[in-house]
DNA sequence: CGGAGTGTCCCG
DNA sequence: CGGGACACTCCG
């Protein structure tokens, strides 16, 4: 168990009195400020951090194991429960017992050179669950009036790879890849059968859960024409308005 | 999350009163008895079960995340802490977040027939950690006078396979295998190099962490002679005593 | 380290 | 479901 860089955790055993033997836990921020309680920690970290799963005493986060709220006064906690995690802008991460980085077994199935290359460009500090999008199934984005914002449709060529992924899941997968990847986003190289047989090994976790699409020069042409058509319409419209 | 066969878990929401909205959790034993609290559960299961990591409310066990004792009166809990787990007669099990069976990815590396056969005879309800014996390193058995009971020595032919296993580790591994296995205990079939390269795949978890030993008819002969010699000595001794 | 405040547990 | 008996948290 390690803390974010610069932070320290101290455990002090009480030496005497009625509570002898009990321990007090303190944290120290990178600039040396002493933190004595969870509320204090929350005040310092600000709203952006969700500490509901963080156990101040042990220094670890536990997902969905200890329920315990201590939400100031307004007992509206039950209402917001389960939403808070999804509300954060972080991708869902593996649900094991440590907040911090954990070693993961690398299984080599392919030629050595390939797996090394993958490792090199692909280091993420938060390992994703393989089909993390499924955790978002059933949730819809709303605008401020609580109207559900309709989702997009995908061209038929875009074929998903994975266990019953919805259109939204595929979109989530693609947009996350576009957001995170430094390299090109091209979809899965391996065949659907191979991937579904053993996703944890054969899935390329850097790529969205779609089959690679062949883009022909015809496709590019059609798209160019569409763009030109749209521009033309816009121009016409602007002229009519002036 | 599922319960052991025959057990049921029920969650009842309080409908009215000051505590409206709170829930009560009940368990039902296979014979239908209703369990209303953790102490009651402990009384029914008896000493052999270590419930210290079991969260009655959620029905899950969490290892080393929630500390919480509620140990009747004698507050000697701090003293016993950390010992309790090792003291139970259960093999160390994987330290992930559920007491009950979890799906595990099966990686097929060998011919299909072999891995199927392995699965068939090898189903354990508690998956062992691969080198679970290492958790016992540094612990020695004592007699009631707190004298350390000396360990055995192993014949040189018995070669361990694993990361720096002590003689005790090897003995633990062998005796656990003899205790648990229904079939013959023969040691690891794969070569030491192959196993150490990727233990989680190549280790036979049904077998102790030793290389397979070839027992020649010479060995058997020698052993027979040793037994006869011992019997002879015993007979002689008894005759001298009479 | 004490102790008020607050939460949970367990059983009637 | 209420409520006494804890246990833990947080701050002086």
Tab-separated table of C-alpha atoms (C1' of nucleotides) in Angstrom:
chain	number	residue	atom	x	y	z
A	1	UNK	CA	0.000	0.000	0.000
A	2	UNK	CA	1.442	3.307	-0.986
A	3	UNK	CA	0.078	6.827	-0.918
A	4	UNK	CA	-0.067	9.376	-3.707
A	5	UNK	CA	3.352	10.978	-4.216
A	6	UNK	CA	4.353	13.336	-1.439
A	7	UNK	CA	1.740	12.163	1.051
A	8	UNK	CA	2.651	10.435	4.270
A	9	UNK	CA	0.658	8.364	6.705
A	10	UNK	CA	1.537	7.989	10.365
A	11	UNK	CA	0.098	5.677	12.973
A	12	UNK	CA	0.621	6.676	16.613
A	13	UNK	CA	-0.129	4.297	19.469
A	14	UNK	CA	-1.604	5.850	22.588
A	15	UNK	CA	0.721	5.102	25.470
A	16	UNK	CA	-1.396	5.603	28.575
A	17	UNK	CA	-4.811	6.421	29.938
A	18	UNK	CA	-8.093	4.664	29.326
A	19	UNK	CA	-7.443	4.409	25.620
A	20	UNK	CA	-3.899	3.069	25.903
A	21	UNK	CA	-3.043	0.819	22.997
A	22	UNK	CA	-5.476	2.469	20.615
A	23	UNK	CA	-3.961	4.202	17.633
A	24	UNK	CA	-4.411	7.579	16.018
A	25	UNK	CA	-3.861	7.917	12.291
A	26	UNK	CA	-2.496	11.061	10.729
A	27	UNK	CA	-1.786	12.019	7.155
A	28	UNK	CA	0.640	14.649	5.979
A	29	UNK	CA	0.096	16.532	2.742
A	30	UNK	CA	3.035	17.055	0.375
A	31	UNK	CA	3.537	20.489	1.940
A	32	UNK	CA	3.643	19.008	5.422
A	33	UNK	CA	0.191	19.867	6.732
A	34	UNK	CA	-1.088	17.360	9.294
A	35	UNK	CA	-4.522	15.851	8.649
A	36	UNK	CA	-6.303	14.414	11.664
A	37	UNK	CA	-9.683	13.317	10.366
A	38	UNK	CA	-11.655	12.400	7.283
A	39	UNK	CA	-13.737	15.594	7.262
A	40	UNK	CA	-10.532	17.573	7.379
A	41	UNK	CA	-9.140	15.532	4.501
A	42	UNK	CA	-12.310	16.115	2.504
A	43	UNK	CA	-12.147	19.843	3.148
A	44	UNK	CA	-8.605	19.973	1.853
A	45	UNK	CA	-9.100	17.802	-1.192
A	46	UNK	CA	-12.288	19.590	-2.175
A	47	UNK	CA	-15.429	18.387	-3.905
A	48	UNK	CA	-13.693	16.631	-6.761
A	49	UNK	CA	-12.583	13.692	-4.642
A	50	UNK	CA	-15.020	11.044	-3.622
A	51	UNK	CA	-13.887	9.773	-0.254
A	52	UNK	CA	-17.027	7.756	0.464
A	53	UNK	CA	-15.133	4.529	-0.113
A	54	UNK	CA	-11.958	5.689	1.592
A	55	UNK	CA	-11.238	4.311	5.029
A	56	UNK	CA	-9.266	6.974	6.861
A	57	UNK	CA	-8.002	4.580	9.481
A	58	UNK	CA	-6.550	1.922	7.186
A	59	UNK	CA	-5.712	4.260	4.332
A	60	UNK	CA	-7.389	2.031	1.818
A	61	UNK	CA	-10.493	2.373	-0.297
A	62	UNK	CA	-12.991	-0.413	-0.250
A	63	UNK	CA	-15.609	-0.565	-2.915
A	64	UNK	CA	-19.099	-1.497	-1.812
A	65	UNK	CA	-17.971	-3.460	1.214
A	66	UNK	CA	-18.302	-1.117	4.190
A	67	UNK	CA	-21.393	0.924	4.004
A	68	UNK	CA	-21.078	3.818	6.319
A	69	UNK	CA	-22.057	7.340	5.520
A	70	UNK	CA	-21.392	10.019	8.117
A	71	UNK	CA	-22.667	12.549	5.551
A	72	UNK	CA	-22.572	15.792	7.588
A	73	UNK	CA	-26.170	16.631	8.507
A	74	UNK	CA	-28.572	16.358	5.561
A	75	UNK	CA	-29.313	12.650	5.513
A	76	UNK	CA	-29.989	12.762	1.774
A	77	UNK	CA	-27.125	10.320	1.412
A	78	UNK	CA	-29.214	7.335	0.522
A	79	UNK	CA	-30.561	9.284	-2.394
A	80	UNK	CA	-27.222	10.026	-3.925
A	81	UNK	CA	-25.744	6.638	-3.209
A	82	UNK	CA	-24.378	4.741	-6.172
A	83	UNK	CA	-24.465	7.876	-8.283
A	84	UNK	CA	-21.382	9.474	-6.851
A	85	UNK	CA	-18.971	6.997	-8.335
A	86	UNK	CA	-20.383	7.279	-11.798
A	87	UNK	CA	-20.480	11.039	-11.499
A	88	UNK	CA	-16.738	11.286	-11.251
A	89	UNK	CA	-14.982	11.829	-14.537
A	90	UNK	CA	-12.697	8.868	-14.028
A	91	UNK	CA	-13.173	5.652	-15.947
A	92	UNK	CA	-14.465	2.745	-13.873
A	93	UNK	CA	-11.519	0.905	-12.445
A	94	UNK	CA	-11.002	-2.584	-11.178
A	95	UNK	CA	-12.940	-3.259	-8.040
A	96	UNK	CA	-10.221	-4.811	-5.944
A	97	UNK	CA	-9.158	-3.627	-2.590
A	98	UNK	CA	-6.493	-0.980	-3.119
A	99	UNK	CA	-6.758	2.509	-4.469
A	100	UNK	CA	-3.260	2.432	-5.669
A	101	UNK	CA	-1.395	0.664	-8.421
A	102	UNK	CA	-1.235	-3.085	-8.218
A	103	UNK	CA	1.032	-5.483	-10.066
A	104	UNK	CA	-0.702	-7.457	-12.764
A	105	UNK	CA	0.437	-10.718	-14.306
A	106	UNK	CA	1.377	-10.312	-17.931
A	107	UNK	CA	0.548	-13.365	-20.005
A	108	UNK	CA	2.590	-13.664	-23.150
A	109	UNK	CA	0.792	-15.437	-25.926
A	110	UNK	CA	2.186	-13.729	-28.948
A	111	UNK	CA	5.640	-13.119	-30.292
A	112	UNK	CA	7.850	-11.463	-27.736
A	113	UNK	CA	8.435	-8.357	-29.823
A	114	UNK	CA	4.746	-7.603	-30.120
A	115	UNK	CA	3.888	-7.884	-26.467
A	116	UNK	CA	6.862	-5.740	-25.541
A	117	UNK	CA	5.739	-3.066	-27.956
A	118	UNK	CA	2.265	-3.161	-26.459
A	119	UNK	CA	3.609	-2.750	-22.998
A	120	UNK	CA	5.786	0.131	-23.999
A	121	UNK	CA	3.207	2.432	-25.475
A	122	UNK	CA	0.300	1.212	-23.452
A	123	UNK	CA	1.069	1.887	-19.819
A	124	UNK	CA	-1.951	3.205	-18.022
A	125	UNK	CA	-1.953	3.944	-14.351
A	126	UNK	CA	-5.525	2.843	-13.923
A	127	UNK	CA	-6.146	-0.572	-15.419
A	128	UNK	CA	-9.578	-0.685	-17.014
A	129	UNK	CA	-11.951	-3.553	-16.546
A	130	UNK	CA	-12.095	-5.344	-19.878
A	131	UNK	CA	-15.707	-4.515	-20.600
A	132	UNK	CA	-15.954	-1.516	-18.295
A	133	UNK	CA	-18.705	0.058	-20.384
A	134	UNK	CA	-21.176	-2.554	-19.218
A	135	UNK	CA	-21.184	-0.858	-15.815
A	136	UNK	CA	-22.764	2.153	-17.456
A	137	UNK	CA	-25.642	0.178	-18.988
A	138	UNK	CA	-29.015	1.572	-18.028
A	139	UNK	CA	-27.661	5.005	-17.182
A	140	UNK	CA	-28.659	7.869	-19.481
A	141	UNK	CA	-27.293	11.370	-19.623
A	142	UNK	CA	-29.789	14.130	-18.795
A	143	UNK	CA	-29.770	17.861	-19.383
A	144	UNK	CA	-30.438	20.317	-16.579
A	145	UNK	CA	-34.217	19.901	-17.014
A	146	UNK	CA	-33.813	16.165	-16.485
A	147	UNK	CA	-34.694	15.502	-20.108
A	148	UNK	CA	-32.854	12.449	-21.365
A	149	UNK	CA	-30.328	13.412	-24.000
A	150	UNK	CA	-30.820	11.053	-26.952
A	151	UNK	CA	-27.883	8.933	-27.983
A	152	UNK	CA	-26.350	8.643	-31.444
A	153	UNK	CA	-26.738	5.892	-33.972
A	154	UNK	CA	-23.799	4.107	-35.480
A	155	UNK	CA	-23.195	3.165	-39.118
A	156	UNK	CA	-23.865	-0.492	-39.766
A	157	UNK	CA	-20.230	-1.141	-40.569
A	158	UNK	CA	-19.351	-0.502	-36.959
A	159	UNK	CA	-19.660	-3.921	-35.393
A	160	UNK	CA	-19.217	-4.302	-31.683
A	161	UNK	CA	-17.084	-6.982	-30.059
A	162	UNK	CA	-18.130	-8.015	-26.615
A	163	UNK	CA	-20.894	-9.583	-24.565
A	164	UNK	CA	-24.126	-7.825	-25.520
A	165	UNK	CA	-22.834	-4.312	-25.688
A	166	UNK	CA	-25.438	-1.641	-26.376
A	167	UNK	CA	-24.996	1.100	-28.917
A	168	UNK	CA	-24.214	3.429	-26.049
A	169	UNK	CA	-21.549	1.040	-24.791
A	170	UNK	CA	-19.883	1.074	-28.180
A	171	UNK	CA	-20.008	4.856	-28.260
A	172	UNK	CA	-18.543	5.021	-24.772
A	173	UNK	CA	-15.804	2.666	-25.813
A	174	UNK	CA	-14.952	4.673	-28.909
A	175	UNK	CA	-15.058	8.053	-27.241
A	176	UNK	CA	-12.935	6.863	-24.321
A	177	UNK	CA	-10.370	5.511	-26.774
A	178	UNK	CA	-10.330	8.782	-28.712
A	179	UNK	CA	-9.977	10.684	-25.468
A	180	UNK	CA	-7.193	8.579	-23.992
A	181	UNK	CA	-5.150	7.162	-26.850
A	182	UNK	CA	-2.100	8.961	-28.090
A	183	UNK	CA	-1.904	6.762	-31.180
A	184	UNK	CA	-4.514	6.022	-33.851
A	185	UNK	CA	-7.849	4.473	-32.868
A	186	UNK	CA	-8.532	1.610	-35.221
A	187	UNK	CA	-10.537	-1.045	-33.368
A	188	UNK	CA	-9.651	-4.617	-32.531
A	189	UNK	CA	-7.183	-6.391	-34.767
A	190	UNK	CA	-8.026	-9.940	-33.759
A	191	UNK	CA	-11.129	-11.715	-35.002
A	192	UNK	CA	-14.344	-11.623	-33.011
A	193	UNK	CA	-14.216	-15.364	-32.333
A	194	UNK	CA	-10.688	-15.264	-31.006
A	195	UNK	CA	-11.444	-12.294	-28.776
A	196	UNK	CA	-14.622	-13.681	-27.303
A	197	UNK	CA	-12.877	-16.978	-26.600
A	198	UNK	CA	-10.511	-15.287	-24.191
A	199	UNK	CA	-11.024	-11.533	-23.956
A	200	UNK	CA	-8.549	-10.915	-21.174
A	201	UNK	CA	-5.727	-12.132	-23.340
A	202	UNK	CA	-6.789	-11.439	-26.894
A	203	UNK	CA	-8.499	-8.098	-26.536
A	204	UNK	CA	-6.426	-5.045	-27.324
A	205	UNK	CA	-7.274	-2.908	-24.332
A	206	UNK	CA	-5.962	0.216	-26.031
A	207	UNK	CA	-8.597	-0.027	-28.727
A	208	UNK	CA	-12.381	0.303	-28.577
A	209	UNK	CA	-14.570	-2.782	-28.659
A	210	UNK	CA	-15.292	-2.675	-32.347
A	211	UNK	CA	-14.021	-4.619	-35.297
A	212	UNK	CA	-11.517	-2.876	-37.451
A	213	UNK	CA	-13.259	-1.081	-40.261
A	214	UNK	CA	-11.867	-0.922	-43.758
A	215	UNK	CA	-12.214	2.581	-45.055
A	216	UNK	CA	-12.122	2.514	-48.863
A	217	UNK	CA	-11.321	5.525	-51.005
A	218	UNK	CA	-14.980	5.320	-52.015
A	219	UNK	CA	-15.954	5.906	-48.385
A	220	UNK	CA	-13.673	8.897	-48.229
A	221	UNK	CA	-15.144	10.283	-51.423
A	222	UNK	CA	-18.699	9.883	-50.190
A	223	UNK	CA	-17.836	11.632	-46.974
A	224	UNK	CA	-16.167	14.504	-48.802
A	225	UNK	CA	-19.257	14.929	-50.948
A	226	UNK	CA	-21.453	14.960	-47.895
A	227	UNK	CA	-19.334	17.641	-46.286
A	228	UNK	CA	-19.407	19.755	-49.432
A	229	UNK	CA	-23.171	19.354	-49.676
A	230	UNK	CA	-23.576	20.460	-46.093
A	231	UNK	CA	-21.341	23.474	-46.660
A	232	UNK	CA	-23.299	24.416	-49.734
A	233	UNK	CA	-26.591	24.259	-47.830
A	234	UNK	CA	-25.157	26.355	-45.026
A	235	UNK	CA	-23.924	28.953	-47.486
A	236	UNK	CA	-27.295	29.111	-49.211
A	237	UNK	CA	-29.027	29.495	-45.885
A	238	UNK	CA	-26.743	32.303	-44.810
A	239	UNK	CA	-27.367	34.117	-48.086
A	240	UNK	CA	-31.145	33.835	-47.710
A	241	UNK	CA	-30.902	35.275	-44.227
A	242	UNK	CA	-28.817	38.305	-45.215
B	1	UNK	CA	-22.633	-13.015	-4.611
B	2	UNK	CA	-24.054	-16.301	-3.602
B	3	UNK	CA	-24.304	-18.079	-0.283
B	4	UNK	CA	-23.192	-21.577	0.659
B	5	UNK	CA	-25.694	-24.157	-0.640
B	6	UNK	CA	-28.963	-24.139	1.243
B	7	UNK	CA	-28.448	-20.795	2.954
B	8	UNK	CA	-30.631	-17.814	2.234
B	9	UNK	CA	-30.266	-14.132	2.912
B	10	UNK	CA	-33.166	-11.736	3.308
B	11	UNK	CA	-33.199	-7.983	3.542
B	12	UNK	CA	-36.265	-6.378	5.101
B	13	UNK	CA	-36.873	-2.638	4.920
B	14	UNK	CA	-38.436	-1.077	7.988
B	15	UNK	CA	-41.694	0.549	6.938
B	16	UNK	CA	-42.489	3.007	9.680
B	17	UNK	CA	-41.307	4.554	12.906
B	18	UNK	CA	-38.133	6.439	13.659
B	19	UNK	CA	-36.039	3.900	11.824
B	20	UNK	CA	-38.197	3.749	8.688
B	21	UNK	CA	-36.127	3.003	5.617
B	22	UNK	CA	-33.429	1.161	7.541
B	23	UNK	CA	-33.030	-2.488	6.713
B	24	UNK	CA	-32.737	-5.628	8.777
B	25	UNK	CA	-30.756	-8.533	7.403
B	26	UNK	CA	-31.653	-12.115	8.165
B	27	UNK	CA	-30.065	-15.383	7.172
B	28	UNK	CA	-31.767	-18.732	6.993
B	29	UNK	CA	-29.845	-21.948	7.573
B	30	UNK	CA	-30.438	-24.916	5.275
B	31	UNK	CA	-32.907	-26.257	7.823
B	32	UNK	CA	-34.829	-22.997	7.884
B	33	UNK	CA	-33.611	-21.458	11.121
B	34	UNK	CA	-33.648	-17.666	11.087
B	35	UNK	CA	-30.407	-15.929	12.077
B	36	UNK	CA	-30.754	-12.355	13.241
B	37	UNK	CA	-27.252	-11.319	14.252
B	38	UNK	CA	-23.585	-12.066	13.855
B	39	UNK	CA	-23.152	-13.419	17.387
B	40	UNK	CA	-26.031	-15.768	16.749
B	41	UNK	CA	-24.425	-16.868	13.483
B	42	UNK	CA	-21.124	-17.461	15.253
B	43	UNK	CA	-22.841	-19.514	17.947
B	44	UNK	CA	-24.437	-21.717	15.331
B	45	UNK	CA	-21.389	-22.177	13.131
B	46	UNK	CA	-19.143	-22.871	16.103
B	47	UNK	CA	-15.494	-22.100	16.728
B	48	UNK	CA	-14.194	-23.495	13.475
B	49	UNK	CA	-15.421	-20.556	11.427
B	50	UNK	CA	-13.629	-17.290	11.527
B	51	UNK	CA	-16.232	-14.612	11.028
B	52	UNK	CA	-13.985	-11.705	11.939
B	53	UNK	CA	-13.826	-10.619	8.317
B	54	UNK	CA	-17.477	-11.372	7.601
B	55	UNK	CA	-19.831	-8.452	7.306
B	56	UNK	CA	-23.213	-9.667	8.452
B	57	UNK	CA	-25.044	-6.776	6.872
B	58	UNK	CA	-23.675	-7.069	3.350
B	59	UNK	CA	-23.060	-10.810	3.470
B	60	UNK	CA	-19.531	-10.413	2.195
B	61	UNK	CA	-16.149	-10.908	3.779
B	62	UNK	CA	-13.575	-8.209	3.494
B	63	UNK	CA	-10.011	-9.034	4.331
B	64	UNK	CA	-8.113	-6.446	6.298
B	65	UNK	CA	-10.247	-3.526	5.209
B	66	UNK	CA	-12.836	-2.991	7.910
B	67	UNK	CA	-11.466	-3.412	11.339
B	68	UNK	CA	-14.273	-3.622	13.777
B	69	UNK	CA	-14.429	-6.047	16.617
B	70	UNK	CA	-17.458	-5.937	18.854
B	71	UNK	CA	-15.749	-8.765	20.766
B	72	UNK	CA	-18.226	-9.320	23.632
B	73	UNK	CA	-16.578	-7.996	26.824
B	74	UNK	CA	-12.911	-8.966	27.157
B	75	UNK	CA	-11.230	-6.316	25.069
B	76	UNK	CA	-8.253	-8.593	24.469
B	77	UNK	CA	-9.008	-8.301	20.796
B	78	UNK	CA	-6.067	-6.126	19.957
B	79	UNK	CA	-3.831	-8.774	21.396
B	80	UNK	CA	-5.190	-11.562	19.284
B	81	UNK	CA	-5.375	-9.510	16.141
B	82	UNK	CA	-3.593	-10.914	13.144
B	83	UNK	CA	-3.322	-14.284	14.819
B	84	UNK	CA	-6.893	-15.300	14.370
B	85	UNK	CA	-6.640	-15.823	10.667
B	86	UNK	CA	-3.628	-18.054	10.886
B	87	UNK	CA	-5.050	-19.900	13.837
B	88	UNK	CA	-8.023	-21.204	11.952
B	89	UNK	CA	-7.575	-24.659	10.511
B	90	UNK	CA	-8.504	-23.497	7.057
B	91	UNK	CA	-5.884	-23.154	4.353
B	92	UNK	CA	-5.048	-19.597	3.427
B	93	UNK	CA	-7.381	-18.546	0.666
B	94	UNK	CA	-7.250	-15.843	-1.916
B	95	UNK	CA	-7.433	-12.408	-0.407
B	96	UNK	CA	-10.037	-10.933	-2.689
B	97	UNK	CA	-13.319	-9.543	-1.645
B	98	UNK	CA	-15.852	-12.369	-1.520
B	99	UNK	CA	-16.180	-15.332	0.778
B	100	UNK	CA	-17.955	-17.332	-1.770
B	101	UNK	CA	-16.998	-18.878	-5.051
B	102	UNK	CA	-15.825	-16.542	-7.708
B	103	UNK	CA	-15.492	-17.176	-11.406
B	104	UNK	CA	-11.900	-17.599	-12.448
B	105	UNK	CA	-10.558	-17.347	-15.958
B	106	UNK	CA	-9.385	-20.716	-17.228
B	107	UNK	CA	-6.432	-20.384	-19.537
B	108	UNK	CA	-6.001	-23.285	-21.883
B	109	UNK	CA	-2.442	-23.844	-22.855
B	110	UNK	CA	-2.436	-27.560	-23.259
B	111	UNK	CA	-4.455	-30.025	-25.264
B	112	UNK	CA	-8.156	-29.637	-24.619
B	113	UNK	CA	-8.601	-33.140	-23.234
B	114	UNK	CA	-6.035	-32.642	-20.510
B	115	UNK	CA	-7.404	-29.397	-19.168
B	116	UNK	CA	-10.920	-30.792	-19.093
B	117	UNK	CA	-9.731	-33.754	-17.093
B	118	UNK	CA	-8.005	-31.462	-14.670
B	119	UNK	CA	-11.112	-29.440	-14.166
B	120	UNK	CA	-13.235	-32.472	-13.587
B	121	UNK	CA	-11.359	-34.017	-10.726
B	122	UNK	CA	-9.936	-30.821	-9.349
B	123	UNK	CA	-12.815	-28.674	-8.212
B	124	UNK	CA	-12.093	-27.093	-4.861
B	125	UNK	CA	-14.450	-24.691	-3.227
B	126	UNK	CA	-11.662	-22.607	-1.784
B	127	UNK	CA	-9.096	-21.666	-4.390
B	128	UNK	CA	-5.639	-21.746	-2.840
B	129	UNK	CA	-3.097	-19.057	-3.420
B	130	UNK	CA	-0.455	-20.565	-5.641
B	131	UNK	CA	2.309	-20.507	-3.057
B	132	UNK	CA	0.073	-20.327	-0.012
B	133	UNK	CA	2.707	-21.959	2.192
B	134	UNK	CA	4.836	-18.844	2.091
B	135	UNK	CA	2.296	-17.146	4.338
B	136	UNK	CA	3.267	-19.602	7.068
B	137	UNK	CA	6.982	-18.791	6.866
B	138	UNK	CA	8.406	-17.800	10.219
B	139	UNK	CA	5.644	-19.482	12.202
B	140	UNK	CA	6.597	-22.546	14.236
B	141	UNK	CA	4.376	-25.040	16.003
B	142	UNK	CA	4.717	-25.174	19.799
B	143	UNK	CA	3.651	-27.723	22.372
B	144	UNK	CA	1.679	-26.724	25.434
B	145	UNK	CA	4.861	-25.667	27.260
B	146	UNK	CA	5.649	-23.296	24.414
B	147	UNK	CA	8.590	-25.438	23.374
B	148	UNK	CA	9.064	-25.283	19.628
B	149	UNK	CA	8.330	-28.628	18.038
B	150	UNK	CA	11.225	-29.438	15.715
B	151	UNK	CA	10.442	-29.969	12.070
B	152	UNK	CA	11.356	-32.966	9.934
B	153	UNK	CA	14.083	-33.269	7.358
B	154	UNK	CA	13.405	-34.350	3.825
B	155	UNK	CA	15.337	-36.834	1.691
B	156	UNK	CA	17.567	-35.104	-0.832
B	157	UNK	CA	15.563	-36.499	-3.719
B	158	UNK	CA	12.657	-34.315	-2.701
B	159	UNK	CA	13.287	-31.100	-4.600
B	160	UNK	CA	11.022	-28.140	-4.059
B	161	UNK	CA	9.558	-26.070	-6.852
B	162	UNK	CA	8.793	-22.496	-5.988
B	163	UNK	CA	10.273	-19.212	-4.902
B	164	UNK	CA	12.529	-19.923	-1.924
B	165	UNK	CA	10.348	-22.392	-0.125
B	166	UNK	CA	11.657	-23.588	3.219
B	167	UNK	CA	11.715	-27.230	4.243
B	168	UNK	CA	8.661	-26.512	6.360
B	169	UNK	CA	6.906	-25.034	3.347
B	170	UNK	CA	7.535	-28.186	1.381
B	171	UNK	CA	6.265	-30.315	4.239
B	172	UNK	CA	3.177	-28.143	4.513
B	173	UNK	CA	2.619	-28.476	0.818
B	174	UNK	CA	2.959	-32.262	0.893
B	175	UNK	CA	0.836	-32.808	3.955
B	176	UNK	CA	-1.909	-30.534	2.663
B	177	UNK	CA	-1.927	-32.468	-0.606
B	178	UNK	CA	-2.115	-35.801	1.232
B	179	UNK	CA	-4.899	-34.416	3.383
B	180	UNK	CA	-6.973	-32.951	0.575
B	181	UNK	CA	-6.377	-35.020	-2.532
B	182	UNK	CA	-8.602	-37.902	-3.378
B	183	UNK	CA	-6.205	-39.158	-6.034
B	184	UNK	CA	-2.508	-40.015	-5.824
B	185	UNK	CA	-0.014	-37.384	-4.682
B	186	UNK	CA	2.886	-37.409	-7.093
B	187	UNK	CA	4.332	-33.909	-7.327
B	188	UNK	CA	4.562	-31.547	-10.262
B	189	UNK	CA	4.630	-33.045	-13.734
B	190	UNK	CA	6.027	-30.036	-15.576
B	191	UNK	CA	9.690	-29.082	-15.413
B	192	UNK	CA	10.915	-26.620	-12.831
B	193	UNK	CA	11.861	-24.046	-15.473
B	194	UNK	CA	8.466	-24.146	-17.129
B	195	UNK	CA	6.675	-23.841	-13.821
B	196	UNK	CA	8.720	-20.952	-12.510
B	197	UNK	CA	8.272	-19.104	-15.791
B	198	UNK	CA	4.545	-18.898	-15.259
B	199	UNK	CA	3.384	-20.656	-12.101
B	200	UNK	CA	-0.228	-19.582	-12.315
B	201	UNK	CA	-0.639	-21.452	-15.552
B	202	UNK	CA	1.857	-24.277	-15.423
B	203	UNK	CA	1.675	-25.328	-11.811
B	204	UNK	CA	-0.565	-28.262	-11.015
B	205	UNK	CA	-2.426	-26.861	-8.032
B	206	UNK	CA	-3.609	-30.308	-6.998
B	207	UNK	CA	-0.076	-31.463	-6.378
B	208	UNK	CA	2.508	-30.353	-3.815
B	209	UNK	CA	5.329	-28.056	-4.824
B	210	UNK	CA	7.886	-30.757	-5.397
B	211	UNK	CA	9.316	-32.330	-8.473
B	212	UNK	CA	8.017	-35.745	-9.338
B	213	UNK	CA	10.192	-38.407	-7.777
B	214	UNK	CA	11.006	-41.635	-9.525
B	215	UNK	CA	10.662	-44.478	-7.095
B	216	UNK	CA	12.686	-47.438	-8.339
B	217	UNK	CA	12.173	-51.013	-7.190
B	218	UNK	CA	15.523	-50.594	-5.467
B	219	UNK	CA	14.035	-47.791	-3.377
B	220	UNK	CA	11.114	-49.985	-2.434
B	221	UNK	CA	13.468	-52.808	-1.496
B	222	UNK	CA	15.594	-50.566	0.678
B	223	UNK	CA	12.540	-49.261	2.440
B	224	UNK	CA	11.234	-52.778	3.072
B	225	UNK	CA	14.543	-53.750	4.588
B	226	UNK	CA	14.497	-50.706	6.826
B	227	UNK	CA	11.022	-51.581	8.069
B	228	UNK	CA	12.041	-55.175	8.765
B	229	UNK	CA	15.128	-54.013	10.617
B	230	UNK	CA	13.038	-51.700	12.750
B	231	UNK	CA	10.563	-54.467	13.532
B	232	UNK	CA	13.386	-56.771	14.486
B	233	UNK	CA	14.817	-54.183	16.865
B	234	UNK	CA	11.425	-53.603	18.416
B	235	UNK	CA	10.918	-57.352	18.927
B	236	UNK	CA	14.330	-57.701	20.520
B	237	UNK	CA	13.638	-54.781	22.819
B	238	UNK	CA	10.304	-56.198	23.924
B	239	UNK	CA	11.928	-59.556	24.672
B	240	UNK	CA	14.636	-57.923	26.806
B	241	UNK	CA	11.956	-56.101	28.768
B	242	UNK	CA	9.842	-59.162	29.496
C	1	DC	C1'	-5.502	11.408	25.435
C	2	DG	C1'	-10.435	12.520	26.810
C	3	DG	C1'	-14.968	12.723	25.759
C	4	DA	C1'	-19.148	14.457	23.406
C	5	DG	C1'	-21.423	13.158	19.483
C	6	DT	C1'	-22.977	9.927	16.392
C	7	DG	C1'	-23.480	5.562	14.406
C	8	DT	C1'	-24.232	0.430	14.488
C	9	DC	C1'	-25.557	-3.925	16.563
C	10	DC	C1'	-28.450	-7.057	18.781
C	11	DC	C1'	-32.246	-8.687	21.028
C	12	DG	C1'	-36.845	-7.974	23.300
D	1	DC	C1'	-39.394	-1.531	15.196
D	2	DG	C1'	-37.390	0.486	19.633
D	3	DG	C1'	-33.787	1.265	22.340
D	4	DG	C1'	-29.863	0.016	25.448
D	5	DA	C1'	-25.229	-1.066	24.886
D	6	DC	C1'	-21.417	-0.510	22.852
D	7	DA	C1'	-17.703	1.362	19.308
D	8	DC	C1'	-15.724	4.784	16.618
D	9	DT	C1'	-14.773	9.542	15.032
D	10	DC	C1'	-13.074	13.950	15.470
D	11	DC	C1'	-11.492	17.785	17.663
D	12	DG	C1'	-10.160	20.347	22.031
